[in-house]
PDB file of C-alpha atoms in Angstrom:
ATOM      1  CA  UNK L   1     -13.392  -0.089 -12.830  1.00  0.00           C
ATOM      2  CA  UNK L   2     -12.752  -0.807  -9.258  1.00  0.00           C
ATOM      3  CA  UNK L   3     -12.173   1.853  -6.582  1.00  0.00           C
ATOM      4  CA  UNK L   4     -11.893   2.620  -3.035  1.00  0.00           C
ATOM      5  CA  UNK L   5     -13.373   5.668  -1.410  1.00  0.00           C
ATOM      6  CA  UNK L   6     -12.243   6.408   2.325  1.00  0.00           C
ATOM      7  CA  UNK L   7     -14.699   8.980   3.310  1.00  0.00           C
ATOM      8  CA  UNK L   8     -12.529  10.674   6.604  1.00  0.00           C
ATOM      9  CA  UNK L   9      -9.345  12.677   5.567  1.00  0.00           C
ATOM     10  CA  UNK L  10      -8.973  12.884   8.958  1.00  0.00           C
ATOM     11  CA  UNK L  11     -10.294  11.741  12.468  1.00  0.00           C
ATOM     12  CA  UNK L  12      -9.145  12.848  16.257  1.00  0.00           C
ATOM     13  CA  UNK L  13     -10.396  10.476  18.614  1.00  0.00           C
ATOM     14  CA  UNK L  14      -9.454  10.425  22.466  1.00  0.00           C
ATOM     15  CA  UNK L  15      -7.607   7.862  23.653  1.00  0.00           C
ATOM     16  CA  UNK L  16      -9.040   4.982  25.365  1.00  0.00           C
ATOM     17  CA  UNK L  17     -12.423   6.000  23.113  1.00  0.00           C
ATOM     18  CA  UNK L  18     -13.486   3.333  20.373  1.00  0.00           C
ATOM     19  CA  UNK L  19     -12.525   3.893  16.738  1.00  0.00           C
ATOM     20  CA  UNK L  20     -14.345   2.936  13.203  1.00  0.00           C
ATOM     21  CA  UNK L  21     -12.544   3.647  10.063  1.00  0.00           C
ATOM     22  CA  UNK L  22     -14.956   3.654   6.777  1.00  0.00           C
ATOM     23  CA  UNK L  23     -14.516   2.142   3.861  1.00  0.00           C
ATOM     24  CA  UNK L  24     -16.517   1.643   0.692  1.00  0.00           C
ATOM     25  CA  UNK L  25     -15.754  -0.268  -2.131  1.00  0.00           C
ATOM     26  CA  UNK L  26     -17.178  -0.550  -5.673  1.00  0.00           C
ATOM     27  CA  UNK L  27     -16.236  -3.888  -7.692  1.00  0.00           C
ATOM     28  CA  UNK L  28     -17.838  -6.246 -10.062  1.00  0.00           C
ATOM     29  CA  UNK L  29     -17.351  -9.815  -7.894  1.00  0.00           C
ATOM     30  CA  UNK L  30     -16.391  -9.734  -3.952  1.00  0.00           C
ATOM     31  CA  UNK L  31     -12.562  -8.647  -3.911  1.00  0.00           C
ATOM     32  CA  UNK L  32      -9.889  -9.452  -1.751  1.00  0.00           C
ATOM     33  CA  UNK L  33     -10.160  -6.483   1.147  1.00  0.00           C
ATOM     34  CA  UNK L  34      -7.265  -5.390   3.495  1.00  0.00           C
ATOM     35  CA  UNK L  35      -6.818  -2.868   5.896  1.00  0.00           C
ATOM     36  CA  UNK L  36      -3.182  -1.417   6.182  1.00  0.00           C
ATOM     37  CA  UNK L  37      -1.357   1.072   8.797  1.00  0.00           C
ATOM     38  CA  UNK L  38       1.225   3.498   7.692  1.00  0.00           C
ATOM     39  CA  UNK L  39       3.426   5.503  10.675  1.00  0.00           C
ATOM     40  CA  UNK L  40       5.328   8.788   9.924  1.00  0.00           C
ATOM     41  CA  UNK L  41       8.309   7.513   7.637  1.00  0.00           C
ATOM     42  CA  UNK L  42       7.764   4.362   7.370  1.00  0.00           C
ATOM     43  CA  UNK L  43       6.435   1.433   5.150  1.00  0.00           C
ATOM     44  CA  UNK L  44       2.398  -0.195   4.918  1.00  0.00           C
ATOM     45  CA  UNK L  45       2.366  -3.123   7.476  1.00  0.00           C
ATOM     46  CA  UNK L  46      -0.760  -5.058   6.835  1.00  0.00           C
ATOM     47  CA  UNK L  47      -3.577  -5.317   9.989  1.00  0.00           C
ATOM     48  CA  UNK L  48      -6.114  -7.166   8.559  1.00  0.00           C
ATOM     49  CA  UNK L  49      -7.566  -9.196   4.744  1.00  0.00           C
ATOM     50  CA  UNK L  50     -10.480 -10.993   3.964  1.00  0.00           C
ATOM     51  CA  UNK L  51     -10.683 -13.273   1.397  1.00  0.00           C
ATOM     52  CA  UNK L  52     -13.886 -15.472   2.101  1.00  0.00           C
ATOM     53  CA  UNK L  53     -16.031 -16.862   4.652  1.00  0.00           C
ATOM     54  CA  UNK L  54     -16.660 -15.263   7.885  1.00  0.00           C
ATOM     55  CA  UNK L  55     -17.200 -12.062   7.494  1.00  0.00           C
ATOM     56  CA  UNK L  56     -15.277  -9.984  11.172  1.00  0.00           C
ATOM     57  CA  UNK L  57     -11.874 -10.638  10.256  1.00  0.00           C
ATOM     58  CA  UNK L  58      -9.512 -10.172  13.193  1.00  0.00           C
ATOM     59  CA  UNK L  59      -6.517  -8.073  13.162  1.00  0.00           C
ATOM     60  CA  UNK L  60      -3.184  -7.605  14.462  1.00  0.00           C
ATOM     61  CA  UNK L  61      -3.008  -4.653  17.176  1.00  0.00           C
ATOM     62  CA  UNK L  62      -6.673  -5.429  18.281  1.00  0.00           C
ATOM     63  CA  UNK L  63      -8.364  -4.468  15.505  1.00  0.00           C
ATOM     64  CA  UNK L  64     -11.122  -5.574  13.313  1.00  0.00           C
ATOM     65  CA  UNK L  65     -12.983  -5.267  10.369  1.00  0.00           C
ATOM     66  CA  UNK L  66     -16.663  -6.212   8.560  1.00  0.00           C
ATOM     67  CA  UNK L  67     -17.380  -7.240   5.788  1.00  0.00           C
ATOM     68  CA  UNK L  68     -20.973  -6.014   4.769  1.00  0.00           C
ATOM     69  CA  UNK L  69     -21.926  -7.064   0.993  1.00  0.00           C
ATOM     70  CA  UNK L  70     -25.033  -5.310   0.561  1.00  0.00           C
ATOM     71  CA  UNK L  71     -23.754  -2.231   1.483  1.00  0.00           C
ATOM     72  CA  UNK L  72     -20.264  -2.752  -0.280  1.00  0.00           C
ATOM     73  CA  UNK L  73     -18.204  -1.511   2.899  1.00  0.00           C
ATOM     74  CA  UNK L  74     -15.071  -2.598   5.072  1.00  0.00           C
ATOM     75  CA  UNK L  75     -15.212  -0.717   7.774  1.00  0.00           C
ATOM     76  CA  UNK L  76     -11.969  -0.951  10.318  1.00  0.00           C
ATOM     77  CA  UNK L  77     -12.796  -0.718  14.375  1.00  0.00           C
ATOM     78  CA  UNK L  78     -10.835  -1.239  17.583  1.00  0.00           C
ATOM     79  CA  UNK L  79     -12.904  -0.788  21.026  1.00  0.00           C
ATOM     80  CA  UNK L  80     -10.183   1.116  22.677  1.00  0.00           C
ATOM     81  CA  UNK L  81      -7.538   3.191  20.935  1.00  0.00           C
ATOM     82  CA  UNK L  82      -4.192   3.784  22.488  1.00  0.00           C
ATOM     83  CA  UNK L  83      -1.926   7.031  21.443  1.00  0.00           C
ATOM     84  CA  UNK L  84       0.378   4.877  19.331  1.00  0.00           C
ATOM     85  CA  UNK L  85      -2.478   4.015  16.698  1.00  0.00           C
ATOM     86  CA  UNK L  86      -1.697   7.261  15.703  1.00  0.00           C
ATOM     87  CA  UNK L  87      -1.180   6.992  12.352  1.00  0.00           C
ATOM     88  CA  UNK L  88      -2.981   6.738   8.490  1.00  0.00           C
ATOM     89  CA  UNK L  89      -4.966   3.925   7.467  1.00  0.00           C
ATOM     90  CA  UNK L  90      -5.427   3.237   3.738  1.00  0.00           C
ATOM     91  CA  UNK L  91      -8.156   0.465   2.705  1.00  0.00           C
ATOM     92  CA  UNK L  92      -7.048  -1.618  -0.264  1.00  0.00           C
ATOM     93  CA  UNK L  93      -9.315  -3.793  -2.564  1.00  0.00           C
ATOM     94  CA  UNK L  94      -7.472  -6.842  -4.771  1.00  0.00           C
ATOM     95  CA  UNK L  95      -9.065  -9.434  -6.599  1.00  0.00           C
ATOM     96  CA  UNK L  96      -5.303 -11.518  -7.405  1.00  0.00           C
ATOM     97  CA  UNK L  97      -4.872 -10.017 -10.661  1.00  0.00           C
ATOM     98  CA  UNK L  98      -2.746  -7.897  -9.613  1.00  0.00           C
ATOM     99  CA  UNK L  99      -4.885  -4.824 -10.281  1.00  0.00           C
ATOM    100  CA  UNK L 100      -5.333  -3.884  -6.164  1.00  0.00           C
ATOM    101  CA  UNK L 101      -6.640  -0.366  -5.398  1.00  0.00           C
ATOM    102  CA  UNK L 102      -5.713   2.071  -2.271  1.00  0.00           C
ATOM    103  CA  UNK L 103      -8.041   4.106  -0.925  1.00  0.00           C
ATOM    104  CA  UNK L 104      -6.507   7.821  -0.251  1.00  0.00           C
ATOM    105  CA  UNK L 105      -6.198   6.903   3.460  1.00  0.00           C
ATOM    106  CA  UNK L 106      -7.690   7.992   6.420  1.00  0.00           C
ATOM    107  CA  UNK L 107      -4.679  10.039   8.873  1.00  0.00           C
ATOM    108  CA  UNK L 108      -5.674   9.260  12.419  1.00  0.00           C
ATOM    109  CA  UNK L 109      -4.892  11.947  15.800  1.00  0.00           C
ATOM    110  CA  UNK L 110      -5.251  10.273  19.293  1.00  0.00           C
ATOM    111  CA  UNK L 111      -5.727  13.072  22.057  1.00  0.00           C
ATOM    112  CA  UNK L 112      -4.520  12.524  25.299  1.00  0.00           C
TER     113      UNK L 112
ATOM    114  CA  UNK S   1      14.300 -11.285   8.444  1.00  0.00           C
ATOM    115  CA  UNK S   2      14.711  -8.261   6.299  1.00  0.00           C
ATOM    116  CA  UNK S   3      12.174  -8.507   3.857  1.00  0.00           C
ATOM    117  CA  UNK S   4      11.582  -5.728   1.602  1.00  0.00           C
ATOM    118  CA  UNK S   5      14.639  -3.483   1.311  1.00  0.00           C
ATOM    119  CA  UNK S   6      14.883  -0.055  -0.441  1.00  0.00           C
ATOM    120  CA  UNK S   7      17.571   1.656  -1.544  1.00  0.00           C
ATOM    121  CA  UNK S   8      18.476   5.180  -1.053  1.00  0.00           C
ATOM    122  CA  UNK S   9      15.880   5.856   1.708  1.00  0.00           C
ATOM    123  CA  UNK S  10      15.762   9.520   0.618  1.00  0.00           C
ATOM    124  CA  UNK S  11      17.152  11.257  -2.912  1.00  0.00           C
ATOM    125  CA  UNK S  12      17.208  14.560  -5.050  1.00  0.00           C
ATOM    126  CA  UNK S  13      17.438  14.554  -8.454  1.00  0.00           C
ATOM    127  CA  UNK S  14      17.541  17.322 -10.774  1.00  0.00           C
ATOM    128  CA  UNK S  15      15.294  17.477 -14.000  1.00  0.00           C
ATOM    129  CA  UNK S  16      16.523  15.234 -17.136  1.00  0.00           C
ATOM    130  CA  UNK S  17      18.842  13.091 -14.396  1.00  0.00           C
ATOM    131  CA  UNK S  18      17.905   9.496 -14.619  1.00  0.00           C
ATOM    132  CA  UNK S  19      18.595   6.894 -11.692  1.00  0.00           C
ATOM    133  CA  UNK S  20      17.679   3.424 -10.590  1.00  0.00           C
ATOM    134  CA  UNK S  21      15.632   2.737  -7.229  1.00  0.00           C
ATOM    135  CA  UNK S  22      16.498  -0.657  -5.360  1.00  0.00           C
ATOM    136  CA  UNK S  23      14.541  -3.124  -4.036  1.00  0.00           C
ATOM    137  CA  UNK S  24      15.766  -6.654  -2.839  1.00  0.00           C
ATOM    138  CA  UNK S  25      13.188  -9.141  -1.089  1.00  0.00           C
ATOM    139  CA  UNK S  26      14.600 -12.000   0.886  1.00  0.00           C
ATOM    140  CA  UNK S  27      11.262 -14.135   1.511  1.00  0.00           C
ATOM    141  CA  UNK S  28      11.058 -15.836  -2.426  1.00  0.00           C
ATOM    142  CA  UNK S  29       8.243 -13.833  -3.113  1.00  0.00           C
ATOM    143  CA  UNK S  30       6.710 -14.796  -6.995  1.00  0.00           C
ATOM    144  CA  UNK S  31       5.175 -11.622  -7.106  1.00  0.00           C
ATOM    145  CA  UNK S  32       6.621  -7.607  -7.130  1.00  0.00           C
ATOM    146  CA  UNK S  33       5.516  -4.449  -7.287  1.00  0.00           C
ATOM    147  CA  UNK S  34       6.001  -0.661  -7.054  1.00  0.00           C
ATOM    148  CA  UNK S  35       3.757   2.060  -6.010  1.00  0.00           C
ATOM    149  CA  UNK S  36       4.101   5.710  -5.701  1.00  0.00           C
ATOM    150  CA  UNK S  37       2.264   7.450  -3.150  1.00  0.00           C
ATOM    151  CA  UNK S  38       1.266  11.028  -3.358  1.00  0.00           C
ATOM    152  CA  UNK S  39      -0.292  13.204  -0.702  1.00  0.00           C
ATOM    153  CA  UNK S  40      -4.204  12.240  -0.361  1.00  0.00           C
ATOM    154  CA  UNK S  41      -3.708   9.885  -3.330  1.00  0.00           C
ATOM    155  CA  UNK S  42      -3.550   6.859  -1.981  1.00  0.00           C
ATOM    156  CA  UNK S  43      -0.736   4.277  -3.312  1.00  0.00           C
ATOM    157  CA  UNK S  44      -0.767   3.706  -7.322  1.00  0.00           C
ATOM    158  CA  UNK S  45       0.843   0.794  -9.050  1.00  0.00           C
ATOM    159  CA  UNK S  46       3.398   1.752 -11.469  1.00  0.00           C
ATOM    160  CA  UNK S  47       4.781  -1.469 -12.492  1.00  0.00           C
ATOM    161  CA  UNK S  48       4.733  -5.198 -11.105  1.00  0.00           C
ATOM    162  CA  UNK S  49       6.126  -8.450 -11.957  1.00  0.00           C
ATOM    163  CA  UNK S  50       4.694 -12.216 -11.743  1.00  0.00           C
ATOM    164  CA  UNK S  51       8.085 -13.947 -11.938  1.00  0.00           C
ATOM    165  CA  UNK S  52      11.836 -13.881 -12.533  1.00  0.00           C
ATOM    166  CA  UNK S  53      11.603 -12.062 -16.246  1.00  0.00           C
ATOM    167  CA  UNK S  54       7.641 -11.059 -16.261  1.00  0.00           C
ATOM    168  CA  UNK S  55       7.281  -7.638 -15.967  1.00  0.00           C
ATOM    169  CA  UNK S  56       3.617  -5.912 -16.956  1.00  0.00           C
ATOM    170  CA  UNK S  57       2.496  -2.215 -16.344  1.00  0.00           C
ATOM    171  CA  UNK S  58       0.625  -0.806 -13.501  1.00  0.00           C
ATOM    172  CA  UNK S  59      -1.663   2.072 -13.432  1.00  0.00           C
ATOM    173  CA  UNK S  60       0.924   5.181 -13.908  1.00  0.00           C
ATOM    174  CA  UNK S  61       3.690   3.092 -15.826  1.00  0.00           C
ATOM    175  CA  UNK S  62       5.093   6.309 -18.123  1.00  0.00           C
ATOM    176  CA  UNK S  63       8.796   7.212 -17.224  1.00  0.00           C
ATOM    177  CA  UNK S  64       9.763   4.670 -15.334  1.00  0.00           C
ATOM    178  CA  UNK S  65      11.115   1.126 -16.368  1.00  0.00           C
ATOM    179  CA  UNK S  66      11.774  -1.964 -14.561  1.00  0.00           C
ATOM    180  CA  UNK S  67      13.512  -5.517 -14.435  1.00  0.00           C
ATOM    181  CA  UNK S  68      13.086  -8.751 -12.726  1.00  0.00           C
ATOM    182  CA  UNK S  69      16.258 -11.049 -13.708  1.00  0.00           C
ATOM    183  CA  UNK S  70      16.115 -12.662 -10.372  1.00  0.00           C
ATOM    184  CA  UNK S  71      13.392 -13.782  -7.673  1.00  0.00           C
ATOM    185  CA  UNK S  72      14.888 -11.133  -5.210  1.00  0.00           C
ATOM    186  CA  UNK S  73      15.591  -8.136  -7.268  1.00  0.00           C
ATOM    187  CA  UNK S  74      13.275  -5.729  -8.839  1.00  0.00           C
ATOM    188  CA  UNK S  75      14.997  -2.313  -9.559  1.00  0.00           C
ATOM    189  CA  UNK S  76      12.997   0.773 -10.829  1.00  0.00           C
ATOM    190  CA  UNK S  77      14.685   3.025 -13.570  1.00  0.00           C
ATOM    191  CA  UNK S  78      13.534   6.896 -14.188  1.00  0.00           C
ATOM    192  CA  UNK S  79      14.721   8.014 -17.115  1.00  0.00           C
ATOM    193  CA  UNK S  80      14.818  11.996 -17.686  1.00  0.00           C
ATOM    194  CA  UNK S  81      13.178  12.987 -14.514  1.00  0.00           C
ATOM    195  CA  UNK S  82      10.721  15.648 -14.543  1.00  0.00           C
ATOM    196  CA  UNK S  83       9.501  17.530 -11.198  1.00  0.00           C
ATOM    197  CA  UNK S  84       5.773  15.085 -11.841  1.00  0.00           C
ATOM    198  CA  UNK S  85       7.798  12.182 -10.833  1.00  0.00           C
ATOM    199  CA  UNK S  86       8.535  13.756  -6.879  1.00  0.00           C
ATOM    200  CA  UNK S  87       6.806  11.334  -4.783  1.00  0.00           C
ATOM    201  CA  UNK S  88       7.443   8.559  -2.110  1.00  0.00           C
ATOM    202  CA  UNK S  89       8.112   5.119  -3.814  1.00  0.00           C
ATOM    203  CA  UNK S  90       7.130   1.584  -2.517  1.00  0.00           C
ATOM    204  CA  UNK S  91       7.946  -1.602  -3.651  1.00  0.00           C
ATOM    205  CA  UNK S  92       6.138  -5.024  -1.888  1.00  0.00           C
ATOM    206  CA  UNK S  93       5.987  -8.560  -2.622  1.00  0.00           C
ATOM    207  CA  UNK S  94       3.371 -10.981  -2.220  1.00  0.00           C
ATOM    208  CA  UNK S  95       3.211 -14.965  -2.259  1.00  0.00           C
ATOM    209  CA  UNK S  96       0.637 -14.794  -4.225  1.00  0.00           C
ATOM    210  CA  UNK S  97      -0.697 -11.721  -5.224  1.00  0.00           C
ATOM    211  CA  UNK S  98      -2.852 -11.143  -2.451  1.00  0.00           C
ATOM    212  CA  UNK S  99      -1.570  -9.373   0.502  1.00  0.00           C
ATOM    213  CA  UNK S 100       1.323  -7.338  -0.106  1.00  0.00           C
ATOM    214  CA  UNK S 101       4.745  -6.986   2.289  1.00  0.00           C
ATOM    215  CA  UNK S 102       6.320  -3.325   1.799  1.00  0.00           C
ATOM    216  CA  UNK S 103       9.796  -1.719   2.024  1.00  0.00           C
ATOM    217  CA  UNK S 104       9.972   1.313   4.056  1.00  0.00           C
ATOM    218  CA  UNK S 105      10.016   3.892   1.046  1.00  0.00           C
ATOM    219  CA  UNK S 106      12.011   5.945  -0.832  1.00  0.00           C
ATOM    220  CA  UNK S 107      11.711   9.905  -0.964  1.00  0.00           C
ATOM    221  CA  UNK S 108      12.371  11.255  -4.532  1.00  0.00           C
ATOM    222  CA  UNK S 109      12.182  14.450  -5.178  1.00  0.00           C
ATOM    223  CA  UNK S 110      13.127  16.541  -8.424  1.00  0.00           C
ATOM    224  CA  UNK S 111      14.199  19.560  -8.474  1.00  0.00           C
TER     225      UNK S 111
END
Protein backbone atom coordinates (compact mmCIF):
# COMPACT_ATOMS: atom_id res chain seq x y z
CA UNK A 1 0.00 0.00 0.00
CA UNK A 2 1.11 3.49 -0.49
CA UNK A 3 2.33 5.79 2.30
CA UNK A 4 3.95 8.92 3.21
CA UNK A 5 6.47 9.27 5.97
CA UNK A 6 7.46 12.98 7.01
CA UNK A 7 10.42 12.36 9.11
CA UNK A 8 10.44 16.07 11.27
CA UNK A 9 7.49 16.48 13.79
CA UNK A 10 8.88 19.58 14.16
CA UNK A 11 11.58 22.12 12.89
CA UNK A 12 12.63 25.84 14.29
CA UNK A 13 14.52 27.56 11.79
CA UNK A 14 15.61 31.36 12.02
CA UNK A 15 14.24 33.58 9.87
CA UNK A 16 15.89 34.70 6.83
CA UNK A 17 17.83 31.00 7.15
CA UNK A 18 16.99 28.41 4.26
CA UNK A 19 14.45 25.65 4.88
CA UNK A 20 14.13 21.82 3.51
CA UNK A 21 11.13 19.87 4.45
CA UNK A 22 11.58 15.85 3.93
CA UNK A 23 9.54 13.71 2.44
CA UNK A 24 9.62 10.05 1.50
CA UNK A 25 7.29 8.18 -0.32
CA UNK A 26 6.71 4.45 -0.95
CA UNK A 27 4.42 3.53 -4.11
CA UNK A 28 4.28 0.97 -6.79
CA UNK A 29 4.41 3.49 -10.15
CA UNK A 30 5.55 7.37 -9.78
CA UNK A 31 2.45 9.13 -8.01
CA UNK A 32 1.11 12.38 -8.25
CA UNK A 33 3.20 14.43 -5.31
CA UNK A 34 2.04 17.74 -3.64
CA UNK A 35 3.22 19.75 -1.01
CA UNK A 36 0.45 21.59 1.09
CA UNK A 37 0.55 24.46 3.94
CA UNK A 38 -1.86 24.46 6.77
CA UNK A 39 -1.98 27.89 9.22
CA UNK A 40 -3.50 27.77 12.78
CA UNK A 41 -7.37 27.37 12.01
CA UNK A 42 -7.49 27.23 8.81
CA UNK A 43 -7.88 25.00 5.63
CA UNK A 44 -4.77 23.04 3.28
CA UNK A 45 -3.91 25.58 0.47
CA UNK A 46 -1.83 23.74 -2.03
CA UNK A 47 2.10 25.15 -2.71
CA UNK A 48 3.30 22.90 -5.03
CA UNK A 49 2.36 19.12 -7.40
CA UNK A 50 4.21 17.24 -9.72
CA UNK A 51 2.78 15.17 -12.07
CA UNK A 52 5.55 14.49 -14.80
CA UNK A 53 8.45 15.83 -16.49
CA UNK A 54 10.82 18.16 -14.94
CA UNK A 55 11.56 17.19 -11.91
CA UNK A 56 12.03 21.08 -9.41
CA UNK A 57 8.57 21.99 -9.45
CA UNK A 58 8.06 25.63 -8.48
CA UNK A 59 5.79 26.81 -5.87
CA UNK A 60 3.64 29.49 -4.76
CA UNK A 61 5.27 31.59 -1.76
CA UNK A 62 8.84 30.88 -3.16
CA UNK A 63 9.06 27.54 -2.60
CA UNK A 64 10.18 24.44 -4.26
CA UNK A 65 10.36 20.95 -4.38
CA UNK A 66 12.48 17.71 -6.03
CA UNK A 67 11.57 15.07 -7.25
CA UNK A 68 14.33 12.32 -6.73
CA UNK A 69 13.13 8.70 -8.04
CA UNK A 70 15.83 6.62 -6.90
CA UNK A 71 15.64 7.69 -3.61
CA UNK A 72 11.70 7.90 -3.53
CA UNK A 73 11.69 11.51 -1.85
CA UNK A 74 9.92 15.03 -2.28
CA UNK A 75 11.65 17.10 -0.39
CA UNK A 76 10.10 20.90 0.05
CA UNK A 77 12.84 24.00 0.24
CA UNK A 78 12.67 27.79 0.17
CA UNK A 79 16.21 29.73 0.33
CA UNK A 80 14.98 32.26 2.75
CA UNK A 81 12.15 31.78 5.22
CA UNK A 82 10.14 34.68 6.46
CA UNK A 83 8.16 34.49 10.04
CA UNK A 84 4.82 34.01 8.29
CA UNK A 85 5.84 30.45 6.85
CA UNK A 86 5.16 29.59 10.15
CA UNK A 87 3.02 26.95 9.89
CA UNK A 88 2.62 22.76 9.20
CA UNK A 89 3.40 21.24 6.05
CA UNK A 90 1.85 17.85 5.18
CA UNK A 91 3.27 15.96 1.93
CA UNK A 92 0.55 14.15 0.01
CA UNK A 93 1.04 11.31 -2.61
CA UNK A 94 -2.08 10.62 -5.33
CA UNK A 95 -1.99 8.57 -8.22
CA UNK A 96 -5.92 9.92 -9.60
CA UNK A 97 -7.68 7.12 -8.13
CA UNK A 98 -8.67 8.82 -5.63
CA UNK A 99 -6.72 6.85 -3.02
CA UNK A 100 -4.17 10.11 -2.07
CA UNK A 101 -2.15 9.74 1.17
CA UNK A 102 -1.05 12.63 3.82
CA UNK A 103 1.91 12.44 5.43
CA UNK A 104 1.47 13.34 9.38
CA UNK A 105 2.91 16.82 8.64
CA UNK A 106 5.81 18.55 9.52
CA UNK A 107 4.74 21.90 12.15
CA UNK A 108 7.23 24.59 11.29
CA UNK A 109 8.63 27.60 14.17
CA UNK A 110 10.42 30.65 12.56
CA UNK A 111 12.60 32.50 15.30
CA UNK A 112 13.09 35.96 15.07
CA UNK B 1 -14.85 33.10 -5.34
CA UNK B 2 -15.82 31.09 -2.35
CA UNK B 3 -14.89 27.77 -3.12
CA UNK B 4 -15.09 25.21 -0.56
CA UNK B 5 -17.53 26.18 2.20
CA UNK B 6 -18.10 24.38 5.56
CA UNK B 7 -20.70 24.52 7.70
CA UNK B 8 -20.72 24.98 11.35
CA UNK B 9 -17.03 26.05 11.61
CA UNK B 10 -16.93 24.63 15.16
CA UNK B 11 -19.61 22.04 17.02
CA UNK B 12 -20.23 19.83 20.22
CA UNK B 13 -22.12 16.98 20.16
CA UNK B 14 -22.95 14.70 22.84
CA UNK B 15 -22.59 10.80 22.49
CA UNK B 16 -25.52 8.92 20.43
CA UNK B 17 -26.47 12.66 18.82
CA UNK B 18 -26.30 12.43 15.11
CA UNK B 19 -25.83 15.60 12.76
CA UNK B 20 -25.00 16.51 9.21
CA UNK B 21 -21.69 18.52 8.25
CA UNK B 22 -22.00 20.95 5.13
CA UNK B 23 -20.03 21.44 2.38
CA UNK B 24 -21.01 23.48 -0.83
CA UNK B 25 -18.30 24.04 -3.70
CA UNK B 26 -18.95 26.76 -6.19
CA UNK B 27 -16.09 25.94 -8.89
CA UNK B 28 -18.11 22.62 -10.70
CA UNK B 29 -15.75 20.43 -9.27
CA UNK B 30 -16.49 16.43 -10.60
CA UNK B 31 -14.77 15.23 -7.77
CA UNK B 32 -15.43 15.45 -3.56
CA UNK B 33 -14.10 14.42 -0.66
CA UNK B 34 -13.85 14.43 3.15
CA UNK B 35 -11.01 13.94 5.44
CA UNK B 36 -10.62 13.96 9.10
CA UNK B 37 -7.53 15.09 10.55
CA UNK B 38 -6.25 14.02 13.87
CA UNK B 39 -3.29 15.33 15.80
CA UNK B 40 0.09 13.85 14.14
CA UNK B 41 -2.14 11.78 11.84
CA UNK B 42 -2.06 13.37 8.93
CA UNK B 43 -5.50 13.87 6.87
CA UNK B 44 -7.54 10.43 6.20
CA UNK B 45 -10.20 10.04 3.58
CA UNK B 46 -13.45 9.06 4.93
CA UNK B 47 -15.61 9.21 1.99
CA UNK B 48 -15.43 10.81 -1.65
CA UNK B 49 -17.52 11.12 -4.61
CA UNK B 50 -16.73 11.04 -8.57
CA UNK B 51 -19.99 12.70 -9.65
CA UNK B 52 -23.49 13.99 -8.92
CA UNK B 53 -24.86 10.44 -7.27
CA UNK B 54 -21.32 8.40 -7.02
CA UNK B 55 -20.37 8.10 -3.71
CA UNK B 56 -17.47 5.27 -2.71
CA UNK B 57 -15.66 4.84 0.73
CA UNK B 58 -12.45 6.25 1.85
CA UNK B 59 -10.03 4.88 4.26
CA UNK B 60 -12.03 5.36 7.77
CA UNK B 61 -15.65 5.26 6.18
CA UNK B 62 -17.52 3.58 9.53
CA UNK B 63 -20.12 6.04 11.12
CA UNK B 64 -20.38 8.43 8.86
CA UNK B 65 -22.57 8.59 5.59
CA UNK B 66 -22.69 10.83 2.73
CA UNK B 67 -24.64 12.19 -0.44
CA UNK B 68 -23.90 13.83 -3.65
CA UNK B 69 -27.44 14.77 -5.35
CA UNK B 70 -25.91 17.79 -6.87
CA UNK B 71 -22.40 18.95 -8.40
CA UNK B 72 -22.08 21.50 -5.46
CA UNK B 73 -23.26 19.71 -2.44
CA UNK B 74 -21.70 16.96 -0.54
CA UNK B 75 -23.04 16.77 3.11
CA UNK B 76 -21.50 14.35 5.74
CA UNK B 77 -23.97 12.53 8.19
CA UNK B 78 -22.72 10.99 11.77
CA UNK B 79 -25.02 8.89 13.00
CA UNK B 80 -24.81 7.99 16.92
CA UNK B 81 -21.69 9.84 17.68
CA UNK B 82 -19.21 8.33 19.84
CA UNK B 83 -16.24 10.43 21.56
CA UNK B 84 -13.72 8.36 18.45
CA UNK B 85 -15.38 10.54 16.00
CA UNK B 86 -13.82 14.15 17.79
CA UNK B 87 -11.66 15.42 15.15
CA UNK B 88 -11.29 18.36 12.61
CA UNK B 89 -13.21 17.60 9.31
CA UNK B 90 -12.24 18.65 5.69
CA UNK B 91 -13.97 18.43 2.68
CA UNK B 92 -12.05 19.48 -0.97
CA UNK B 93 -12.80 19.17 -4.49
CA UNK B 94 -10.71 18.54 -7.34
CA UNK B 95 -11.18 18.88 -11.28
CA UNK B 96 -9.92 15.91 -11.64
CA UNK B 97 -8.82 14.05 -8.89
CA UNK B 98 -5.52 15.36 -8.64
CA UNK B 99 -4.90 18.34 -6.59
CA UNK B 100 -7.38 18.97 -4.07
CA UNK B 101 -9.08 22.66 -3.04
CA UNK B 102 -10.13 22.58 0.84
CA UNK B 103 -12.77 24.26 3.06
CA UNK B 104 -11.47 25.77 6.13
CA UNK B 105 -12.62 22.88 8.59
CA UNK B 106 -14.96 21.97 10.92
CA UNK B 107 -14.18 21.26 14.75
CA UNK B 108 -16.32 18.32 16.10
CA UNK B 109 -16.01 17.31 19.19
CA UNK B 110 -18.12 14.70 21.33
CA UNK B 111 -18.62 14.83 24.49
Amino acid sequence: AQSVTQPDIHITVSEGASLELRCNYSYGATPYLFWYVQSPGQGLQLLLKYFSGDTLVQGIKGFEAEFKRSQSSFNLRKPSVHWSDAAEYFCAVGAGNNDMRFGAGTRLTVKP
Amino acid sequence: NAGVTQTPKFRILKIGQSMTLQCTQDMNHNYMYWYRQDPGMGLKLIYYSVGAGITDKGEVPNGYNVSRSTTEDFPLRLELAAPSQTSVYFCASSPLGREAFFGQGTRLTVV
